Amino acid sequence: MKQLTTDAQGVFVIAVTPFHPDGRIDMESCDRMVDFYLDAGATGLTVLGMMGEAPKLTVEESRDVVARILKRVDGRVPVVVGVSAPGFAQIDALTTMVMDLGAAGVMVAPPGSLRTDDQIIGYYTQVAELIGDVPFVLQDFPLATGVQMSSGIIARIVNDLPSCVCLKHEDWPGLEKISYLRREGVLNKRISILCGNGGLFLPEEMARGADGAMTGFAYPEMMVTVVEHYTRGEPDRARDLFDAYLPLARFEQQPGMGLAIRKYTLAKRGIIAHDALRRPGAALSEASRREVDQLIIRQEQRLKELN
Amino acid sequence: MKQLTTDAQGVFVIAVTPFHPDGRIDMESCDRMVDFYLDAGATGLTVLGMMGEAPKLTVEESRDVVARILKRVDGRVPVVVGVSAPGFAQIDALTTMVMDLGAAGVMVAPPGSLRTDDQIIGYYTQVAELIGDVPFVLQDFPLATGVQMSSGIIARIVNDLPSCVCLKHEDWPGLEKISYLRREGVLNKRISILCGNGGLFLPEEMARGADGAMTGFAYPEMMVTVVEHYTRGEPDRARDLFDAYLPLARFEQQPGMGLAIRKYTLAKRGIIAHDALRRPGAALSEASRREVDQLIIRQEQRLKELN
Amino acid sequence: MKQLTTDAQGVFVIAVTPFHPDGRIDMESCDRMVDFYLDAGATGLTVLGMMGEAPKLTVEESRDVVARILKRVDGRVPVVVGVSAPGFAQIDALTTMVMDLGAAGVMVAPPGSLRTDDQIIGYYTQVAELIGDVPFVLQDFPLATGVQMSSGIIARIVNDLPSCVCLKHEDWPGLEKISYLRREGVLNKRISILCGNGGLFLPEEMARGADGAMTGFAYPEMMVTVVEHYTRGEPDRARDLFDAYLPLARFEQQPGMGLAIRKYTLAKRGIIAHDALRRPGAALSEASRREVDQLIIRQEQRLKELN
Amino acid sequence: MKQLTTDAQGVFVIAVTPFHPDGRIDMESCDRMVDFYLDAGATGLTVLGMMGEAPKLTVEESRDVVARILKRVDGRVPVVVGVSAPGFAQIDALTTMVMDLGAAGVMVAPPGSLRTDDQIIGYYTQVAELIGDVPFVLQDFPLATGVQMSSGIIARIVNDLPSCVCLKHEDWPGLEKISYLRREGVLNKRISILCGNGGLFLPEEMARGADGAMTGFAYPEMMVTVVEHYTRGEPDRARDLFDAYLPLARFEQQPGMGLAIRKYTLAKRGIIAHDALRRPGAALSEASRREVDQLIIRQEQRLKELN
């Protein structure tokens, strides 16, 4: 089975968890979503992320979702699974479970109680010890976790822990972190840097040395195209396309509401059957649905002009 | 099976989760601990509370601990189980599991993301709907959860939700909340108020109208005695005893470190076999162990003088 | 002197505080900035906001800046002054000072310690009592203050306190709040709603019923045009222009770094002499300066295409 | 004028700010309070601390209070003044003002926005540069500031900045920090460690190597006696006295309410004329007043038994 490595690049789409209106997991939509993401050019998938409503699933459901997605992916791309949990026993159990199922690696966000550099280092050292040689993604997302990791601390974690192969870069602002980690002599290995924040800073992130994106957005093709054009040395074309999608991307990037917007759009595009969120979850008002509809119309218009 | 009711009173001891030094759960110590708590006069037990290292257990381990403790208790006193979790699916699954095992009710703390009154009310309304007629304890512990519930909001939850039968009162300061909730006309039913904070304000809480304590402390007999003397109308005797235990109780009430102190003391008293905490968990320094030893010597001295 | 009223509309630009490289206030740039904002179509100014580096000024400096700006404005538009402070004595002293100088009203953000609805209501009630008949702007900016006010609480404040004439709307997401406050029967008076967040949601906010913007952005003409076109019933034209500025607006909206970007741009445009921030303040890296330069080039290109 | 040095020891009482019932500063009570603290054995005073309601004073009032207290102290003991403020200009202005008036040094708490080690170090380095050779006290009070400084970071600040002469130690739990800072080789100079938290851990803190206390408590004589007995090598006598005061000390240590309790007690003892707090400030309920009264009666009883 494919393991996640420091060479990860492109777009790892953060998968949503599709539900039926009554709250049951919608497995058929899972399959369709996987096909759609891979067709759109995803080079990997990430499941059970914060945006995947992971904490709302029971352990059994988590296992079922991961198993279903892995089966559908069928080894075509690596699949990373979020295993953040309050205790090490849970992280350990989840990691063993998903690696047995065929995951390529796991993603770990810091618990909100961590404050000092020592606490952060200590935490990841213990995690790495716990999960052994399973490759892991370090998630740096202060807006959601409340934990601020300096560039220096991220470098120390990467340098100390060989199994830390990828940074999910989601600080805001975070561009200087990329530049710092790409500076000669800072890291003892080149790791993969995949960026978050719904792709909202993707052009600048690529220019600073990121390897791609690991985030959601109902039009993953935008992220795929931006990364490809940057990789090919066509930043202007990348930006033209980025700008066309930006009004909607900005709208989807509203905290709390963003997932509802993403699911509404994915459902509208026929990728998932329902836009249902499991409770507790923000419902999308009628007005917001109309706003999304309008943004999509304008977006299609603009894309037509560009081609 | 005994259900928790609004008549709950006395001392519901928050049970620790005993571990072997290698991190496995120590089931023999569980039994001994149950016997000790009941012998000390506990009128109930609460397991999988925050202090019980609940988030460090896997779901299977949680079930095993609850089952073991319930078996040992054997219906002698009601057992409340903490089921706080990030998502409703998890709360639902845990509640069903522990009620099937014979628990008397569940305890729910608010997730840290709740801020406004509407959000708090909305959350507990959904929880109550979810767990149906299972009686629940509302945990008000701002220092740990970061969620501040006004007296008025607590009253609204109690009045709106018949299955809310007990308040675990752990605000600091929180004495005015007790007085408010005991005021004529505030509540449409008299609920049980059991206090936390390691018993550090128990005399004042009893005088304000609390029904007892629901908290830990390595000498639960202190809490039992204080509650009994207050109930019998002997506040001075209650305070004399309280004061004798206060230097140690104060020391045990250090956030983060408190559980290590409690386990060290319980192990020293021969109640649990090891003072091990599961990782991540603060270790007790040699200096702190000596400090506890000294406090216990002085405490015994003082108790002797009182008798 | 013009007082702020519930009729406030258009764009109240949040003024920056220009400094010399050595940290002294640059009064000449203040004048030039005022002229520029008014020429750009600002219908009001707001000074000593959080973005104005207000907390870095001494009381004497605050007075000097306000006096200078008011003198230059010379009654052409109303000027609102931020007076948020930890204690009522300071709010009182600042309010008296700036109203005596000729301000049109004051703006008050909630102190970070407020949590429950009762605390928030209590705070603003005391503030309103303190400042008497001075009209005030309620600042709702949870990302910066940490205080979450529900729509219902904002309505209560507006309804209870006649001197609350305007909401600086800066929740994120916050569109539903506008719709709620514009719903028939919610408020007992129609207040002014001016939006923040760097104008990043201005088209949607106008469509929901906002009266304009009260925020910064180095191209205030964007906000002025968007508001004007919406007011005139030309939403498509408004959106075309908005979209052209969005890539830069998005870049400027990075927390912490945003003010440095704004000052860099204002200096580049020749409006203020230096882009200096007073310490403590984030410096803009060379890479970020180039990113802004590039965004401006593309923005000018796009605007040319639109005309 | 006496400067604060690394030799500071004994008890620096945190002075309250006495008010008249109408909110004006009560200067006569200031004088009486100074006399009382010095008679009780205080070796220093700290004014405009968080507990001194400093943020509720205007700049002019702060100056008047400091001037009055310094005049009354008349050089008998060093006086430290809290100068924490959101911006460096304010810290600078306050420091210059109070040092000119004759203060012995200043105290600086970290602003709540600091998170990483780098940010904390950076902040104090800038502060030290700003205030030049004025000796300063580093305030480590996470419960109130939200900023967690590891032992290592405190050591770095002390070692890097010669003007950092004293640590106001107020972490909870914080005993290991004292032990760490007293370990051979950790610091390049021996600094003064004065402890906070209302004296609630004073015996253990002294045993770990603290030099005394810098905190409030309506019976400063308790702290003076405990420090003296520890210094003289009579820990048991120190603890006997400590235990007698502990029930009240515990009660006074309720966050938010503590200052109201302290002022009520000081007024009851005839030291300040009124127990008024300036708004916004928690009022003490009638029930709480009675609780304090009772605790004082029991405390006096217990002290009589000890003599």
mmCIF file of N, CA and C in Angstrom, chain B residues 90-145:
data_model
loop_
_atom_site.group_PDB
_atom_site.id
_atom_site.type_symbol
_atom_site.label_atom_id
_atom_site.label_comp_id
_atom_site.label_asym_id
_atom_site.label_seq_id
_atom_site.Cartn_x
_atom_site.Cartn_y
_atom_site.Cartn_z
ATOM 1 N N GLN B 90 -21.579 10.584 18.977
ATOM 2 C CA GLN B 90 -20.775 9.985 20.035
ATOM 3 C C GLN B 90 -21.502 10.027 21.375
ATOM 4 N N ILE B 91 -22.135 11.160 21.675
ATOM 5 C CA ILE B 91 -22.883 11.271 22.934
ATOM 6 C C ILE B 91 -24.004 10.224 22.958
ATOM 7 N N ASP B 92 -24.667 10.105 21.839
ATOM 8 C CA ASP B 92 -25.768 9.160 21.733
ATOM 9 C C ASP B 92 -25.279 7.729 21.951
ATOM 10 N N ALA B 93 -24.206 7.367 21.264
ATOM 11 C CA ALA B 93 -23.679 6.007 21.365
ATOM 12 C C ALA B 93 -23.217 5.704 22.791
ATOM 13 N N LEU B 94 -22.498 6.656 23.379
ATOM 14 C CA LEU B 94 -22.008 6.468 24.747
ATOM 15 C C LEU B 94 -23.163 6.346 25.735
ATOM 16 N N THR B 95 -24.170 7.196 25.570
ATOM 17 C CA THR B 95 -25.305 7.179 26.491
ATOM 18 C C THR B 95 -26.033 5.839 26.424
ATOM 19 N N THR B 96 -26.311 5.404 25.215
ATOM 20 C CA THR B 96 -26.994 4.114 25.057
ATOM 21 C C THR B 96 -26.171 3.005 25.714
ATOM 22 N N MET B 97 -24.876 3.012 25.446
ATOM 23 C CA MET B 97 -23.994 1.980 25.987
ATOM 24 C C MET B 97 -24.034 1.953 27.519
ATOM 25 N N VAL B 98 -23.859 3.117 28.147
ATOM 26 C CA VAL B 98 -23.742 3.103 29.606
ATOM 27 C C VAL B 98 -25.100 2.896 30.290
ATOM 28 N N MET B 99 -26.154 3.371 29.673
ATOM 29 C CA MET B 99 -27.467 3.139 30.279
ATOM 30 C C MET B 99 -27.815 1.655 30.183
ATOM 31 N N ASP B 100 -27.444 1.038 29.074
ATOM 32 C CA ASP B 100 -27.656 -0.407 28.939
ATOM 33 C C ASP B 100 -26.871 -1.172 30.012
ATOM 34 N N LEU B 101 -25.720 -0.654 30.339
ATOM 35 C CA LEU B 101 -24.892 -1.308 31.353
ATOM 36 C C LEU B 101 -25.443 -1.105 32.760
ATOM 37 N N GLY B 102 -26.350 -0.130 32.919
ATOM 38 C CA GLY B 102 -26.938 0.062 34.232
ATOM 39 C C GLY B 102 -26.629 1.378 34.917
ATOM 40 N N ALA B 103 -26.128 2.349 34.158
ATOM 41 C CA ALA B 103 -25.862 3.657 34.757
ATOM 42 C C ALA B 103 -27.176 4.310 35.172
ATOM 43 N N ALA B 104 -27.087 5.256 36.130
ATOM 44 C CA ALA B 104 -28.294 5.922 36.630
ATOM 45 C C ALA B 104 -28.591 7.195 35.857
ATOM 46 N N GLY B 105 -27.610 7.668 35.096
ATOM 47 C CA GLY B 105 -27.779 8.906 34.340
ATOM 48 C C GLY B 105 -26.449 9.292 33.729
ATOM 49 N N VAL B 106 -26.466 10.370 32.966
ATOM 50 C CA VAL B 106 -25.232 10.813 32.314
ATOM 51 C C VAL B 106 -24.944 12.264 32.677
ATOM 52 N N MET B 107 -23.710 12.663 32.457
ATOM 53 C CA MET B 107 -23.309 14.048 32.718
ATOM 54 C C MET B 107 -22.777 14.640 31.429
ATOM 55 N N VAL B 108 -23.216 15.875 31.134
ATOM 56 C CA VAL B 108 -22.827 16.518 29.883
ATOM 57 C C VAL B 108 -22.268 17.917 30.162
ATOM 58 N N ALA B 109 -21.004 18.127 29.769
ATOM 59 C CA ALA B 109 -20.391 19.455 29.835
ATOM 60 C C ALA B 109 -20.548 20.122 28.473
ATOM 61 N N PRO B 110 -20.613 21.433 28.442
ATOM 62 C CA PRO B 110 -20.771 22.123 27.154
ATOM 63 C C PRO B 110 -19.458 22.127 26.375
ATOM 64 N N PRO B 111 -19.520 21.926 25.050
ATOM 65 C CA PRO B 111 -18.307 22.037 24.241
ATOM 66 C C PRO B 111 -17.768 23.470 24.262
ATOM 67 N N GLY B 112 -16.456 23.588 24.214
ATOM 68 C CA GLY B 112 -15.791 24.879 24.404
ATOM 69 C C GLY B 112 -16.145 25.944 23.389
ATOM 70 N N SER B 113 -16.782 25.550 22.291
ATOM 71 C CA SER B 113 -17.085 26.533 21.257
ATOM 72 C C SER B 113 -18.342 27.349 21.558
ATOM 73 N N LEU B 114 -19.128 26.933 22.537
ATOM 74 C CA LEU B 114 -20.361 27.658 22.848
ATOM 75 C C LEU B 114 -20.048 28.997 23.500
ATOM 76 N N ARG B 115 -20.721 30.032 23.073
ATOM 77 C CA ARG B 115 -20.498 31.352 23.646
ATOM 78 C C ARG B 115 -21.794 32.016 24.093
ATOM 79 N N THR B 116 -22.703 32.257 23.161
ATOM 80 C CA THR B 116 -23.890 33.030 23.509
ATOM 81 C C THR B 116 -24.923 32.161 24.237
ATOM 82 N N ASP B 117 -25.833 32.853 24.926
ATOM 83 C CA ASP B 117 -26.915 32.162 25.628
ATOM 84 C C ASP B 117 -27.683 31.264 24.669
ATOM 85 N N ASP B 118 -27.995 31.777 23.491
ATOM 86 C CA ASP B 118 -28.754 30.998 22.504
ATOM 87 C C ASP B 118 -28.025 29.707 22.139
ATOM 88 N N GLN B 119 -26.733 29.805 21.963
ATOM 89 C CA GLN B 119 -25.960 28.611 21.602
ATOM 90 C C GLN B 119 -26.014 27.572 22.716
ATOM 91 N N ILE B 120 -25.921 28.026 23.962
ATOM 92 C CA ILE B 120 -25.926 27.097 25.096
ATOM 93 C C ILE B 120 -27.284 26.408 25.224
ATOM 94 N N ILE B 121 -28.325 27.222 25.185
ATOM 95 C CA ILE B 121 -29.691 26.674 25.246
ATOM 96 C C ILE B 121 -29.909 25.689 24.105
ATOM 97 N N GLY B 122 -29.527 26.096 22.918
ATOM 98 C CA GLY B 122 -29.712 25.245 21.742
ATOM 99 C C GLY B 122 -28.995 23.918 21.896
ATOM 100 N N TYR B 123 -27.805 23.966 22.427
ATOM 101 C CA TYR B 123 -27.025 22.747 22.585
ATOM 102 C C TYR B 123 -27.714 21.767 23.540
ATOM 103 N N TYR B 124 -28.091 22.243 24.699
ATOM 104 C CA TYR B 124 -28.685 21.325 25.679
ATOM 105 C C TYR B 124 -30.070 20.840 25.244
ATOM 106 N N THR B 125 -30.778 21.686 24.511
ATOM 107 C CA THR B 125 -32.077 21.252 23.986
ATOM 108 C C THR B 125 -31.876 20.077 23.035
ATOM 109 N N GLN B 126 -30.865 20.190 22.174
ATOM 110 C CA GLN B 126 -30.598 19.098 21.236
ATOM 111 C C GLN B 126 -30.122 17.840 21.957
ATOM 112 N N VAL B 127 -29.278 18.028 22.982
ATOM 113 C CA VAL B 127 -28.808 16.876 23.754
ATOM 114 C C VAL B 127 -29.989 16.147 24.400
ATOM 115 N N ALA B 128 -30.869 16.932 25.020
ATOM 116 C CA ALA B 128 -31.991 16.324 25.743
ATOM 117 C C ALA B 128 -32.905 15.564 24.781
ATOM 118 N N GLU B 129 -33.104 16.145 23.611
ATOM 119 C CA GLU B 129 -33.923 15.504 22.579
ATOM 120 C C GLU B 129 -33.281 14.179 22.180
ATOM 121 N N LEU B 130 -31.975 14.220 22.053
ATOM 122 C CA LEU B 130 -31.209 13.075 21.587
ATOM 123 C C LEU B 130 -31.281 11.907 22.562
ATOM 124 N N ILE B 131 -31.094 12.189 23.856
ATOM 125 C CA ILE B 131 -30.969 11.091 24.807
ATOM 126 C C ILE B 131 -32.308 10.707 25.418
ATOM 127 N N GLY B 132 -33.364 11.388 24.970
ATOM 128 C CA GLY B 132 -34.709 10.992 25.389
ATOM 129 C C GLY B 132 -34.947 11.145 26.876
ATOM 130 N N ASP B 133 -35.395 10.092 27.541
ATOM 131 C CA ASP B 133 -35.747 10.248 28.958
ATOM 132 C C ASP B 133 -34.612 9.878 29.904
ATOM 133 N N VAL B 134 -33.407 9.801 29.395
ATOM 134 C CA VAL B 134 -32.261 9.546 30.281
ATOM 135 C C VAL B 134 -31.997 10.794 31.115
ATOM 136 N N PRO B 135 -31.973 10.666 32.455
ATOM 137 C CA PRO B 135 -31.714 11.837 33.292
ATOM 138 C C PRO B 135 -30.267 12.302 33.125
ATOM 139 N N PHE B 136 -30.093 13.617 33.067
ATOM 140 C CA PHE B 136 -28.714 14.093 32.891
ATOM 141 C C PHE B 136 -28.326 15.174 33.883
ATOM 142 N N VAL B 137 -27.027 15.243 34.124
ATOM 143 C CA VAL B 137 -26.424 16.232 35.000
ATOM 144 C C VAL B 137 -25.806 17.313 34.115
ATOM 145 N N LEU B 138 -26.158 18.546 34.382
ATOM 146 C CA LEU B 138 -25.604 19.702 33.677
ATOM 147 C C LEU B 138 -24.311 20.101 34.382
ATOM 148 N N GLN B 139 -23.193 20.041 33.656
ATOM 149 C CA GLN B 139 -21.917 20.374 34.292
ATOM 150 C C GLN B 139 -21.526 21.803 33.975
ATOM 151 N N ASP B 140 -21.417 22.610 34.996
ATOM 152 C CA ASP B 140 -21.068 24.030 34.831
ATOM 153 C C ASP B 140 -19.669 24.257 35.400
ATOM 154 N N PHE B 141 -18.665 24.202 34.542
ATOM 155 C CA PHE B 141 -17.274 24.212 34.999
ATOM 156 C C PHE B 141 -16.448 25.116 34.066
ATOM 157 N N PRO B 142 -16.679 26.438 34.173
ATOM 158 C CA PRO B 142 -16.070 27.381 33.219
ATOM 159 C C PRO B 142 -14.534 27.312 33.165
ATOM 160 N N LEU B 143 -13.883 27.091 34.305
ATOM 161 C CA LEU B 143 -12.417 27.082 34.312
ATOM 162 C C LEU B 143 -11.879 26.030 33.346
ATOM 163 N N ALA B 144 -12.565 24.892 33.255
ATOM 164 C CA ALA B 144 -12.096 23.811 32.385
ATOM 165 C C ALA B 144 -12.688 23.869 30.981
ATOM 166 N N THR B 145 -13.961 24.285 30.872
ATOM 167 C CA THR B 145 -14.604 24.256 29.556
ATOM 168 C C THR B 145 -14.466 25.568 28.795
#
